[in-house]
Every structure is written in C-alpha cells, then in structure tokens.
C-alpha cells in the first residue's frame, strides 16, 4: 500500500472521466443535495416540535432510530424498490441527515431561555417576529452543531453511492478493492477524510459569521 | 389610570389566582402589588398587557378595555420589565434598547440614536452600547432592561420583580435611580414584588394581596403601616412597622431647643463635638425623616439629636424626651 495513486498527476486531471476532482465534485453534489432535502424536511418539523412541545417523543426517538438504521441496507432496499439511479441514493442519505438536524432544531428551541421569549412577547412582538428575531437566532448555535454533525456523517457515508453504480469518492474505494489496488483505496480514504475536515471548517466559518457574538 | 373591574382569573384545573379584584392604579404613580407566593400578584400584572387573559371582569387603561385591543399593538404602548431583565443575548445593548421603537416603525438609525440617550438616562455610559448582555453584570443588565422598556416612551410600565435578582447593595442603588427617574418621568407604573420593604420604599400606592388572589388592603405605605386592616396585613408589613412609619414624616413639625454651650461649633457655626469630646454622631435637617431623628437621638452619646440648616450650621437641639412627647402627640393626632 502506498500513496502513488494519490500523487499521480494523471488522476488529478479536471477533464478525464473518473479523475479525483470529478469524483470530489459528484461526491459533494450528493452531500449537498442530501443536506438540502434533509434540512427542508427536518428543520420545520424540529422547530415546530421544539416551539410547541408537541410530539417531543418523535424528536427524541428519531435521533436514536436514525443512528441505528444501516444506510447501506436502506440503500439496497431502495434500489430493489425503485431501481438504480440517484433517487435511491438520495433517499438513503437524506434519512441519515434528518435525525441530527431534527433533534438539534428541537433541542435548540427547547433550551431557549423562556424569560427572553416572554420579554419578546411582552414588548409586543408578533409570534412570527418572536420566532425569527428571537428564537431562531438564539437556537442557532445548537442547530448549527447538529447540521455540522449531519454534514460529517453524510460526507463519509456518501461513498455508498458507488456501490450502486454512481460516482463519488466511493468509486476509488470500491473499484480499488475490486482490483486489489490498495493505493487507490488509500487515496479514496484520504480524500474523503480531507473533504470532511474542509467541509467542517467551512461550516465552522459560516457559523462564526451567522451566529451573534453575544452567544459565543 | 388602570382600572381592575371585578377581575377573576381561574386557571385550568380550577385554582383561583385572582379573586374578584377591583382597584385603581392612579396615573403617574407607582402602584406596587405585594403578597406571599400564590397571591396572584404576577397574574394581576400580566393581565394588564394581556400576557394572561382574565376569566371574567375587565381591565381598563384610561377607560379603554384592554380586551378589545390587538395584543401586539397594546403591548408596544406598555413598557415591560421582568426579573433577570430578559435581554436578547444575540443583540447588542443598543439594539436591545432600540427594539420597541423599531417595532413601531422607526428607522434603525433613529431608534439607535434615541437608545443611546436612554442608556445615559439609566446611568450607563456610551461604551456599553456595543456590548452584549452576557458581558454585563446583573445590575447593568437590569438598567438596560429598564431603558428598553422606556424606549418608546410608554405612558404605562409593568415591572415584574425588577430588582430581585441583584444583590442588596446593587438593589439599593437601583432603587435610588428608580425613584429619581420616576420623579422625572411620572409614568403610571404597576410593579410586583414579594418584598414588603421594597413596596413601601418604591410605591406611592401599595396593594397587599393574600393567598387565593384576594385583596387584603390597598393604600399609601404610611396608611398600611399606621392602620393595617387586619392581622394578616399587620403581620405582613412586619413588627417594626411603627418605626418604619416614621420614615414618611419629616422633622418639619418637630420642636427644637436653642443651642447650648455644651455643643462646640467651628467658626462657620457647624457642630464639631460635645464639650466632653463625645462625637455628635450625625445631624438632620427639617427635610429628613422622623426615623432619622429618632435614630440620632438614640445613638447620640448624650441623647440629643442636632438639627442643622441647609448650610450645615447648627440651629437647634432635640433631646430624646422631647422626641418621645412629639411621637405621643403624633399618635394622638392620627
């Protein structure tokens, strides 16, 4: 096992099919899609449950259920039901990101200082103003930590896309294993790890930018 | 004027928080609701700005029933101060204070300029403007809370235990500033506290409630101290109520005796000490309270309180037997 595959300039061509940059691009594409769809589904549900306190049973158990669900198994089930393509992959990855986003949105809203919310109402903010001007900004640090953990999980897990014929960095792992090219497997593992670190760094910067300094 | 007209609040589950309460909070005065926990004082306060709606009865502000009004618009006209201040942690001090003017449609710039003036008004320098609440002490946070409630210049202010989360020394300072501000502003204030001493110190009118939300007595602090309506009120205002009642009478009517040679003066006529070197232990003016005079007479080594004029020049003596006679006459006159 060595780093020859990783450091071979030919594998970094921007135009060649299956080159590392192209695999990174498709990998990031799956990650971003899963995060967007997952956020659209999980965020409103988590906020609603956290805001009203109704259905907190669901929020707490979604976290545990989601963690115990094997993504690869779910992917195979979806492929069996829906056939090959992007959809089954996105479903499997979205199911993975929903629990941390939902649970953290719920937790962020639940742990708000109710006195501050009371003050906001008492000063004459309407319910939607309380939500957007007070509750959401205050819950943001907790919500962001859930989103970052979802992003890290999905970056690592999006490699399963290659198991059902799609691209992404999983190609390096699966193809490398198939032909006993461990240098390629190692390159895949390293690039996925670096990608995860870089993504988390970007999200950390975004968090610094959108979370008020008063909450740090 | 805020009017409670036969107001009842029964919570789901059947517990009565406020029981047929009828009273009036005079315009421009501070009315303090006080009582043991479970007496419905906070519920009463929160019904004024409709944070809680009464089960029956009406609450009117200057004759207008609050029940018919839009919640949010009503609340923007009423200053709201709560325990621990409840500041927005994600907004700077300045933007906290600017909140209500901005809700009312003022531009950010206008609201911030006004907010800066208000910070000064509550005794915070401009350097606090850009800080976040977490960077302030409890007392400073409460000042910002008061500035925030005053920002839109509302005629009515609600204050729910505003000073109970700070230590006694800081509270003392906040009390002084509160009285100074209220003297300038003359807001119609409804305040809640569990501390009878605070109620007596800050209230023009004190409302004492008993468990189950029943009115025990309403009156000026001195009325409550001198003429408690029943055992409960007498017990609640405390054992030394006679002495505390003296805080509300000035020394203006107190007869004084001429100075004697025993009191040594400096060249400006200010008292220095008694002839045998004993300290005078402090002086009073006609504007000070009878309570202070009593204290001076008791603690003076010779049993005599020394009165001075506005320039600090000694102008009379009150031996404590004269004071006792005066208190007896005062008692007979009531």
Coordinates of C-alpha atoms in Angstrom, one line a residue:
Chain A
X1 CA 0.0 0.0 0.0
X2 CA 1.4 3.4 -0.9
X3 CA 0.4 6.9 -2.0
X4 CA 1.3 6.6 -5.7
X5 CA -2.3 6.7 -6.8
X6 CA -3.0 9.9 -4.8
X7 CA 0.1 11.7 -6.1
X8 CA -0.2 10.6 -9.8
X9 CA -0.9 13.9 -11.7
X10 CA -3.0 12.0 -14.2
X11 CA -5.6 11.3 -11.6
X12 CA -6.0 15.0 -10.9
X13 CA -6.9 16.0 -14.4
X14 CA -10.0 18.1 -14.4
X15 CA -11.3 16.7 -17.7
X16 CA -10.6 13.0 -17.5
X17 CA -13.6 10.8 -16.5
X18 CA -13.3 9.3 -13.1
X19 CA -10.5 11.7 -12.1
X20 CA -10.2 12.7 -8.4
X21 CA -11.6 16.3 -8.9
X22 CA -14.6 14.9 -10.8
X23 CA -15.3 12.3 -8.1
X24 CA -15.0 15.1 -5.5
X25 CA -17.5 17.2 -7.4
X26 CA -20.0 14.4 -7.7
X27 CA -19.5 13.4 -4.1
X28 CA -20.1 17.0 -2.9
X29 CA -23.1 17.1 -5.1
X30 CA -24.7 14.1 -3.3
X31 CA -23.8 15.6 0.0
X32 CA -25.2 19.0 -0.7
X33 CA -28.5 17.6 -2.2
X34 CA -29.0 15.3 0.8
X35 CA -28.3 18.1 3.3
X36 CA -30.7 20.5 1.5
X37 CA -33.5 17.9 1.2
X38 CA -32.9 16.8 4.8
X39 CA -32.9 20.3 6.1
X40 CA -36.1 21.2 4.2
X41 CA -37.8 18.2 5.8
X42 CA -36.3 18.1 9.3
X43 CA -35.9 21.8 10.2
X44 CA -39.5 22.8 10.1
X45 CA -40.6 19.7 12.0
X46 CA -37.9 20.1 14.6
X47 CA -38.7 23.8 15.1
X48 CA -42.4 23.1 15.3
X49 CA -41.9 20.3 17.9
X50 CA -39.5 22.5 19.9
X51 CA -41.6 25.5 19.7
X52 CA -44.9 23.9 20.8
X53 CA -43.5 21.0 22.8
X54 CA -46.0 18.7 20.9
X55 CA -44.5 15.4 19.6
X56 CA -41.2 15.6 21.5
X57 CA -41.4 11.8 21.8
X58 CA -40.9 11.8 18.0
X59 CA -38.0 14.2 18.1
X60 CA -36.1 12.3 20.7
X61 CA -36.7 8.9 19.2
X62 CA -35.9 10.0 15.6
X63 CA -32.4 10.6 16.8
X64 CA -32.0 7.1 18.1
X65 CA -33.8 5.3 15.3
X66 CA -31.8 7.2 12.7
X67 CA -28.5 6.2 14.2
X68 CA -29.3 2.6 14.3
X69 CA -30.5 2.4 10.7
X70 CA -27.8 0.9 8.4
X71 CA -27.5 3.2 5.4
X72 CA -26.1 0.6 3.1
X73 CA -29.1 -1.8 3.9
X74 CA -31.6 1.0 3.3
X75 CA -29.9 1.9 0.0
X76 CA -30.2 -1.7 -1.2
X77 CA -33.8 -1.8 -0.2
X78 CA -34.5 1.4 -2.1
X79 CA -32.7 0.1 -5.2
X80 CA -34.8 -3.0 -5.0
X81 CA -37.9 -1.0 -4.8
X82 CA -37.1 1.9 -7.1
X83 CA -34.3 0.6 -9.4
X84 CA -30.9 2.2 -9.9
X85 CA -30.3 5.9 -10.1
X86 CA -29.8 9.0 -8.0
X87 CA -33.2 8.8 -6.2
X88 CA -32.5 5.7 -4.0
X89 CA -29.1 7.1 -3.0
X90 CA -30.6 10.5 -2.1
X91 CA -33.3 8.8 0.0
X92 CA -30.8 6.7 1.9
X93 CA -28.5 9.8 2.6
X94 CA -31.5 12.0 3.5
X95 CA -32.7 9.5 6.0
X96 CA -29.2 9.7 7.5
X97 CA -29.1 13.5 7.9
X98 CA -32.7 14.0 9.1
X99 CA -32.1 12.8 12.8
X100 CA -29.3 15.1 13.8
X101 CA -30.9 18.1 12.1
X102 CA -34.3 17.4 13.6
X103 CA -33.0 16.6 17.1
X104 CA -30.8 19.7 17.2
X105 CA -33.5 22.0 15.9
X106 CA -35.8 20.6 18.6
X107 CA -33.1 20.9 21.3
X108 CA -32.2 24.4 20.2
X109 CA -35.8 25.5 20.6
X110 CA -36.4 23.6 23.9
X111 CA -33.4 25.0 25.7
X112 CA -34.2 28.7 24.9
X113 CA -34.4 30.9 28.0
X114 CA -38.1 31.2 28.3
X115 CA -37.8 34.6 30.1
X116 CA -36.3 36.1 27.0
X117 CA -39.1 34.8 24.9
X118 CA -41.6 36.1 27.5
X119 CA -39.9 39.6 27.3
X120 CA -40.1 39.5 23.5
X121 CA -43.9 38.8 23.6
X122 CA -44.4 41.3 26.4
X123 CA -42.7 44.0 24.3
X124 CA -45.2 43.5 21.5
X125 CA -43.5 41.2 19.0
X126 CA -45.9 39.1 17.0
X127 CA -45.5 35.3 17.0
X128 CA -43.5 35.2 13.8
X129 CA -41.3 38.1 15.0
X130 CA -40.6 36.2 18.2
X131 CA -39.7 33.1 16.1
X132 CA -37.4 34.9 13.5
X133 CA -36.0 37.7 15.6
X134 CA -35.5 36.0 18.9
X135 CA -36.0 32.2 19.0
X136 CA -34.1 31.2 15.8
X137 CA -31.1 33.5 16.4
X138 CA -30.8 32.1 19.9
X139 CA -31.2 28.5 18.9
X140 CA -28.7 28.8 16.0
X141 CA -25.6 27.6 17.8
X142 CA -27.2 24.3 18.8
X143 CA -28.9 24.0 15.4
X144 CA -25.5 24.6 13.6
X145 CA -23.8 21.9 15.7
X146 CA -26.5 19.4 14.6
X147 CA -26.1 20.4 11.0
X148 CA -22.3 20.0 11.1
X149 CA -22.6 16.6 12.6
X150 CA -25.1 15.7 9.8
X151 CA -22.7 17.0 7.2
X152 CA -19.8 15.0 8.6
X153 CA -21.8 11.8 8.6
X154 CA -23.1 12.2 5.1
X155 CA -19.6 13.1 3.7
X156 CA -18.3 9.8 5.0
X157 CA -21.4 7.8 4.1
X158 CA -22.0 9.2 0.6
X159 CA -19.3 6.7 -0.6
X160 CA -22.1 4.1 -0.7
X161 CA -23.3 5.8 -3.9
X162 CA -20.6 3.9 -5.8
X163 CA -22.0 0.6 -4.5
X164 CA -25.0 1.1 -6.8
X165 CA -23.1 2.3 -9.8
X166 CA -23.0 6.1 -9.2
X167 CA -19.9 8.2 -8.8
X168 CA -18.5 10.0 -5.8
X169 CA -15.3 9.2 -3.9
X170 CA -16.7 5.7 -3.1
X171 CA -15.6 4.8 -6.7
X172 CA -12.0 4.8 -5.5
X173 CA -12.8 2.5 -2.6
X174 CA -15.0 0.0 -4.4
X175 CA -13.0 -0.1 -7.7
X176 CA -9.7 -0.2 -5.8
X177 CA -10.9 -3.2 -3.7
X178 CA -12.3 -4.9 -6.8
X179 CA -8.8 -4.9 -8.5
X180 CA -6.8 -5.2 -5.3
X181 CA -5.4 -1.7 -5.9
X182 CA -4.9 -0.7 -2.3
X183 CA -3.1 2.5 -3.3
X184 CA -6.4 3.7 -4.9
X185 CA -8.4 2.6 -1.8
X186 CA -6.0 4.6 0.4
X187 CA -6.3 7.7 -1.9
X188 CA -10.1 7.5 -1.6
X189 CA -10.0 7.2 2.2
X190 CA -7.6 10.2 2.5
X191 CA -9.6 12.4 0.1
X192 CA -12.8 11.6 1.9
X193 CA -11.2 12.5 5.3
X194 CA -9.7 15.7 3.9
X195 CA -13.0 16.6 2.4
X196 CA -14.8 16.1 5.7
X197 CA -12.3 18.3 7.5
X198 CA -12.5 21.0 4.9
X199 CA -16.3 21.0 4.9
X200 CA -16.4 21.2 8.7
X201 CA -14.0 24.1 8.5
X202 CA -16.2 25.9 6.0
X203 CA -19.3 25.3 8.2
X204 CA -17.4 26.5 11.3
X205 CA -16.6 29.7 9.5
X206 CA -20.2 30.1 8.4
X207 CA -21.3 29.6 12.0
X208 CA -19.0 32.3 13.1
X209 CA -20.5 34.6 10.6
X210 CA -24.2 33.9 11.2
X211 CA -24.2 33.3 15.0
X212 CA -24.2 36.5 17.0
X213 CA -21.0 37.2 19.0
X214 CA -23.3 37.7 22.0
X215 CA -24.0 33.9 22.0
X216 CA -20.4 32.7 21.9
Chain B
X1 CA -55.3 55.3 35.2
X2 CA -55.5 51.5 35.2
X3 CA -58.8 50.0 36.5
X4 CA -59.4 46.5 37.6
X5 CA -63.1 45.9 37.4
X6 CA -64.2 42.7 39.3
X7 CA -61.3 40.7 37.7
X8 CA -61.2 36.9 38.2
X9 CA -58.6 34.5 36.9
X10 CA -59.2 30.8 37.3
X11 CA -56.5 28.6 35.8
X12 CA -57.4 25.4 34.0
X13 CA -57.5 22.8 36.8
X14 CA -59.6 25.1 39.0
X15 CA -57.1 27.1 41.0
X16 CA -58.1 30.7 41.6
X17 CA -55.2 33.1 41.0
X18 CA -57.2 36.3 41.2
X19 CA -60.5 36.5 43.0
X20 CA -62.9 39.4 42.2
X21 CA -60.2 42.1 42.2
X22 CA -61.4 45.7 41.8
X23 CA -59.0 48.6 42.2
X24 CA -57.5 51.6 40.5
X25 CA -53.9 52.4 39.8
X26 CA -53.5 56.2 39.7
X27 CA -51.9 57.9 36.7
X28 CA -48.3 59.0 37.1
X29 CA -47.9 57.0 40.3
X30 CA -46.2 53.8 41.2
X31 CA -48.5 51.1 42.4
X32 CA -46.8 48.0 43.9
X33 CA -48.5 44.6 44.2
X34 CA -47.1 42.6 47.1
X35 CA -48.0 39.5 48.9
X36 CA -46.9 35.9 49.6
X37 CA -46.3 33.5 46.7
X38 CA -49.6 32.3 45.2
X39 CA -51.4 35.5 45.9
X40 CA -51.9 36.3 42.2
X41 CA -49.7 39.4 42.0
X42 CA -47.8 38.4 38.9
X43 CA -51.0 37.1 37.3
X44 CA -52.7 40.5 38.0
X45 CA -49.7 42.3 36.4
X46 CA -49.7 40.1 33.3
X47 CA -53.4 40.6 32.7
X48 CA -52.8 44.3 32.2
X49 CA -50.9 43.7 28.9
X50 CA -52.8 40.6 28.1
X51 CA -50.0 38.1 28.6
X52 CA -52.7 36.4 30.5
X53 CA -56.4 36.9 29.8
X54 CA -58.9 37.2 32.8
X55 CA -61.6 34.6 33.2
X56 CA -64.1 37.4 33.9
X57 CA -64.1 41.0 34.6
X58 CA -62.4 43.9 32.8
X59 CA -59.2 45.8 32.9
X60 CA -59.2 49.3 31.5
X61 CA -56.3 51.7 30.7
X62 CA -57.6 55.2 30.7
X63 CA -61.1 53.9 30.2
X64 CA -60.3 51.6 27.3
X65 CA -60.8 47.9 27.8
X66 CA -57.6 46.1 27.0
X67 CA -59.6 43.0 25.9
X68 CA -60.7 44.6 22.7
X69 CA -57.2 45.6 21.5
X70 CA -54.7 43.9 19.3
X71 CA -52.2 42.1 21.7
X72 CA -49.0 43.3 20.0
X73 CA -50.1 46.9 19.5
X74 CA -51.3 47.1 23.1
X75 CA -48.0 45.8 24.4
X76 CA -45.9 48.2 22.4
X77 CA -47.6 51.0 24.3
X78 CA -46.7 49.4 27.7
X79 CA -43.2 49.2 29.0
X80 CA -42.3 45.7 30.2
X81 CA -39.5 44.9 32.7
X82 CA -39.0 41.4 34.1
X83 CA -36.8 39.7 36.7
X84 CA -33.3 39.0 35.3
X85 CA -34.1 41.6 32.6
X86 CA -34.7 39.0 29.8
X87 CA -32.4 40.8 27.4
X88 CA -31.9 39.4 23.9
X89 CA -28.5 37.8 24.2
X90 CA -27.8 37.9 20.5
X91 CA -28.3 41.7 20.2
X92 CA -26.1 44.4 21.5
X93 CA -27.2 46.6 24.4
X94 CA -28.0 49.4 22.0
X95 CA -30.2 47.2 19.7
X96 CA -31.9 45.7 22.8
X97 CA -33.0 49.2 23.8
X98 CA -34.0 50.1 20.2
X99 CA -36.3 47.1 19.9
X100 CA -39.7 48.6 20.5
X101 CA -39.2 51.9 18.6
X102 CA -38.2 49.7 15.6
X103 CA -41.3 47.5 16.0
X104 CA -43.2 50.8 15.9
X105 CA -41.6 51.6 12.5
X106 CA -38.8 53.9 13.4
X107 CA -35.7 53.6 11.3
X108 CA -32.7 51.7 12.7
X109 CA -30.7 54.9 12.9
X110 CA -33.4 56.9 14.6
X111 CA -34.1 54.1 17.1
X112 CA -30.4 53.7 17.9
X113 CA -29.8 57.4 18.5
X114 CA -32.7 57.5 20.9
X115 CA -31.5 54.4 22.6
X116 CA -28.1 56.0 23.3
X117 CA -29.8 58.8 25.1
X118 CA -31.8 56.3 27.2
X119 CA -28.7 54.4 28.2
X120 CA -27.3 57.6 29.6
X121 CA -30.6 58.2 31.4
X122 CA -30.4 54.9 33.3
X123 CA -26.7 55.6 34.2
X124 CA -24.8 53.6 31.6
X125 CA -22.1 55.3 29.5
X126 CA -22.0 55.0 25.8
X127 CA -19.2 52.4 25.9
X128 CA -21.8 49.8 26.9
X129 CA -23.8 50.4 23.7
X130 CA -21.8 47.9 21.6
X131 CA -21.6 45.2 24.3
X132 CA -23.7 42.1 24.5
X133 CA -25.8 41.3 27.6
X134 CA -23.5 38.4 28.7
X135 CA -20.8 41.0 29.2
X136 CA -22.8 43.0 31.7
X137 CA -23.3 42.5 35.5
X138 CA -26.8 41.7 36.8
X139 CA -27.3 45.3 37.9
X140 CA -26.2 46.7 34.5
X141 CA -28.5 44.2 32.7
X142 CA -31.4 45.4 34.7
X143 CA -30.6 49.0 33.8
X144 CA -30.7 48.1 30.2
X145 CA -34.0 46.3 30.8
X146 CA -35.4 49.5 32.2
X147 CA -34.0 51.5 29.3
X148 CA -35.5 49.1 26.8
X149 CA -38.9 49.4 28.5
X150 CA -38.7 53.2 28.4
X151 CA -37.5 53.4 24.8
X152 CA -40.9 54.1 23.1
X153 CA -41.8 56.5 26.0
X154 CA -44.9 54.4 27.0
X155 CA -47.3 56.1 29.5
X156 CA -47.6 52.8 31.4
X157 CA -44.9 50.5 32.7
X158 CA -45.2 47.0 34.1
X159 CA -42.3 45.7 36.3
X160 CA -42.3 42.1 37.5
X161 CA -39.9 41.8 40.3
X162 CA -37.4 44.0 38.5
X163 CA -34.8 44.3 41.3
X164 CA -35.0 40.9 43.0
X165 CA -32.2 39.2 41.0
X166 CA -29.4 41.5 42.2
X167 CA -27.5 41.7 45.4
X168 CA -28.7 44.1 48.2
X169 CA -26.0 46.7 47.6
X170 CA -26.8 46.9 43.9
X171 CA -30.5 46.8 44.6
X172 CA -30.1 49.8 46.9
X173 CA -28.5 51.8 44.0
X174 CA -31.2 50.7 41.6
X175 CA -33.9 51.8 44.0
X176 CA -32.4 55.3 44.3
X177 CA -32.2 55.6 40.5
X178 CA -35.7 54.2 40.1
X179 CA -37.1 56.9 42.4
X180 CA -35.1 59.6 40.7
X181 CA -36.2 58.5 37.2
X182 CA -39.8 58.2 38.2
X183 CA -39.7 61.7 39.7
X184 CA -38.7 63.0 36.3
X185 CA -40.9 60.8 34.1
X186 CA -44.1 60.3 36.2
X187 CA -45.1 57.1 34.5
X188 CA -48.1 55.0 35.5
X189 CA -46.2 52.0 36.9
X190 CA -47.5 48.7 38.1
X191 CA -44.8 46.7 39.9
X192 CA -44.8 43.3 41.5
X193 CA -42.5 42.4 44.4
X194 CA -42.5 39.8 47.2
X195 CA -40.5 42.2 49.4
X196 CA -42.7 44.5 51.5
X197 CA -39.8 46.8 52.3
X198 CA -39.3 47.4 48.6
X199 CA -43.0 48.0 48.2
X200 CA -43.0 50.6 50.9
X201 CA -39.9 52.3 49.6
X202 CA -40.9 52.5 46.0
X203 CA -44.7 52.5 46.0
X204 CA -47.0 55.6 46.1
X205 CA -49.8 53.0 46.5
X206 CA -49.3 49.5 47.8
X207 CA -51.7 46.7 47.1
X208 CA -51.4 43.8 49.5
X209 CA -52.9 40.5 48.2
X210 CA -53.4 37.3 50.2
X211 CA -53.3 33.7 49.1
X212 CA -56.0 32.9 46.6
X213 CA -55.8 36.3 44.9
X214 CA -57.9 38.3 47.4
X215 CA -57.3 42.0 48.1
X216 CA -56.2 42.4 51.7
X217 CA -55.6 46.1 51.7
X218 CA -54.8 49.0 49.3
X219 CA -53.3 52.3 50.5
X220 CA -50.3 54.5 50.7
X221 CA -47.3 52.9 52.5
X222 CA -48.0 55.0 55.6
X223 CA -51.6 54.1 55.7
X224 CA -50.7 50.4 55.7
X225 CA -48.1 50.9 58.4
X226 CA -50.2 53.0 60.6
X227 CA -53.6 51.3 60.1
X228 CA -53.3 47.8 58.9
X229 CA -56.7 46.4 58.0
X230 CA -56.3 43.2 59.8
X231 CA -53.9 40.7 61.4
X232 CA -52.7 39.4 58.0
X233 CA -51.6 42.9 56.8
X234 CA -50.1 43.8 60.2
X235 CA -48.1 40.6 60.2
X236 CA -47.1 41.1 56.6
X237 CA -45.9 44.6 56.9
X238 CA -43.7 43.5 59.8
X239 CA -43.2 44.0 63.6
X240 CA -41.2 47.3 63.3
X241 CA -43.9 49.0 61.3
X242 CA -44.3 51.8 63.8
X243 CA -40.7 52.7 63.4
X244 CA -40.8 52.4 59.6
X245 CA -43.9 54.6 59.5
X246 CA -41.7 57.4 60.9
X247 CA -39.8 57.4 57.5
X248 CA -42.8 59.1 56.0
X249 CA -43.0 62.1 58.4
X250 CA -40.4 64.8 58.1
X251 CA -38.8 66.6 61.0
X252 CA -40.5 69.9 60.0
X253 CA -43.1 69.8 62.8
X254 CA -40.6 68.8 65.5
X255 CA -40.0 71.5 68.1
X256 CA -36.3 72.2 68.9
X257 CA -34.5 73.8 71.8
X258 CA -31.9 76.5 71.5
X259 CA -28.2 75.6 71.3
X260 CA -26.3 75.2 74.5
X261 CA -22.7 75.9 75.3
X262 CA -22.1 72.1 75.6
X263 CA -22.2 71.9 71.8
X264 CA -18.8 73.0 70.3
X265 CA -19.1 74.7 66.9
X266 CA -16.5 75.7 64.3
X267 CA -16.2 79.3 63.1
X268 CA -18.9 78.7 60.4
X269 CA -21.3 77.5 63.1
X270 CA -21.1 73.8 62.2
X271 CA -21.2 71.3 65.0
X272 CA -17.9 69.7 65.9
X273 CA -18.5 67.7 69.1
X274 CA -20.0 67.8 72.6
X275 CA -18.0 69.7 75.2
X276 CA -16.5 66.5 76.8
X277 CA -15.3 65.3 73.3
X278 CA -18.1 63.0 72.6
X279 CA -19.0 63.0 68.8
X280 CA -22.4 64.4 67.7
X281 CA -23.0 61.2 65.7
X282 CA -24.6 63.0 62.7
X283 CA -27.1 65.8 62.2
X284 CA -30.5 66.2 60.5
X285 CA -32.4 68.9 58.6
X286 CA -36.1 69.7 58.6
X287 CA -36.4 67.7 55.4
X288 CA -35.1 64.5 57.0
X289 CA -37.5 61.9 58.4
X290 CA -38.6 61.4 62.0
X291 CA -37.0 58.0 61.7
X292 CA -33.6 59.5 61.2
X293 CA -34.1 61.9 64.1
X294 CA -35.2 59.0 66.3
X295 CA -32.1 57.1 65.3
X296 CA -29.8 60.1 66.0
X297 CA -31.4 60.7 69.4
X298 CA -31.0 57.0 70.4
X299 CA -27.4 56.7 69.2
X300 CA -26.2 60.1 70.4
X301 CA -23.9 59.6 73.5
X302 CA -25.8 62.5 75.2
X303 CA -29.3 61.5 73.9
X304 CA -29.7 64.7 71.9
X305 CA -30.1 65.0 68.1
X306 CA -28.6 68.1 66.4
X307 CA -30.5 70.0 63.7
X308 CA -28.6 72.0 61.1
X309 CA -29.8 74.3 58.3
X310 CA -29.1 73.9 54.6
X311 CA -25.6 75.3 55.1
X312 CA -24.7 72.8 57.8
X313 CA -25.0 75.4 60.5
X314 CA -26.4 74.1 63.8
X315 CA -29.7 75.7 64.6
X316 CA -31.5 73.5 67.2
X317 CA -31.4 70.5 69.6
X318 CA -33.9 67.7 70.1
X319 CA -33.4 65.7 73.4
X320 CA -35.0 62.3 73.1
X321 CA -37.6 63.0 75.8
X322 CA -38.9 65.9 73.5
X323 CA -39.0 63.4 70.7
X324 CA -41.0 60.9 72.7
X325 CA -43.5 63.7 73.6
X326 CA -43.8 64.6 69.9
X327 CA -44.4 61.0 68.9
X328 CA -47.1 60.7 71.5
X329 CA -48.8 63.8 70.1
X330 CA -48.4 62.5 66.6
X331 CA -50.1 59.2 67.7
X332 CA -52.9 61.1 69.4
X333 CA -53.5 63.2 66.2
X334 CA -53.9 60.2 63.9

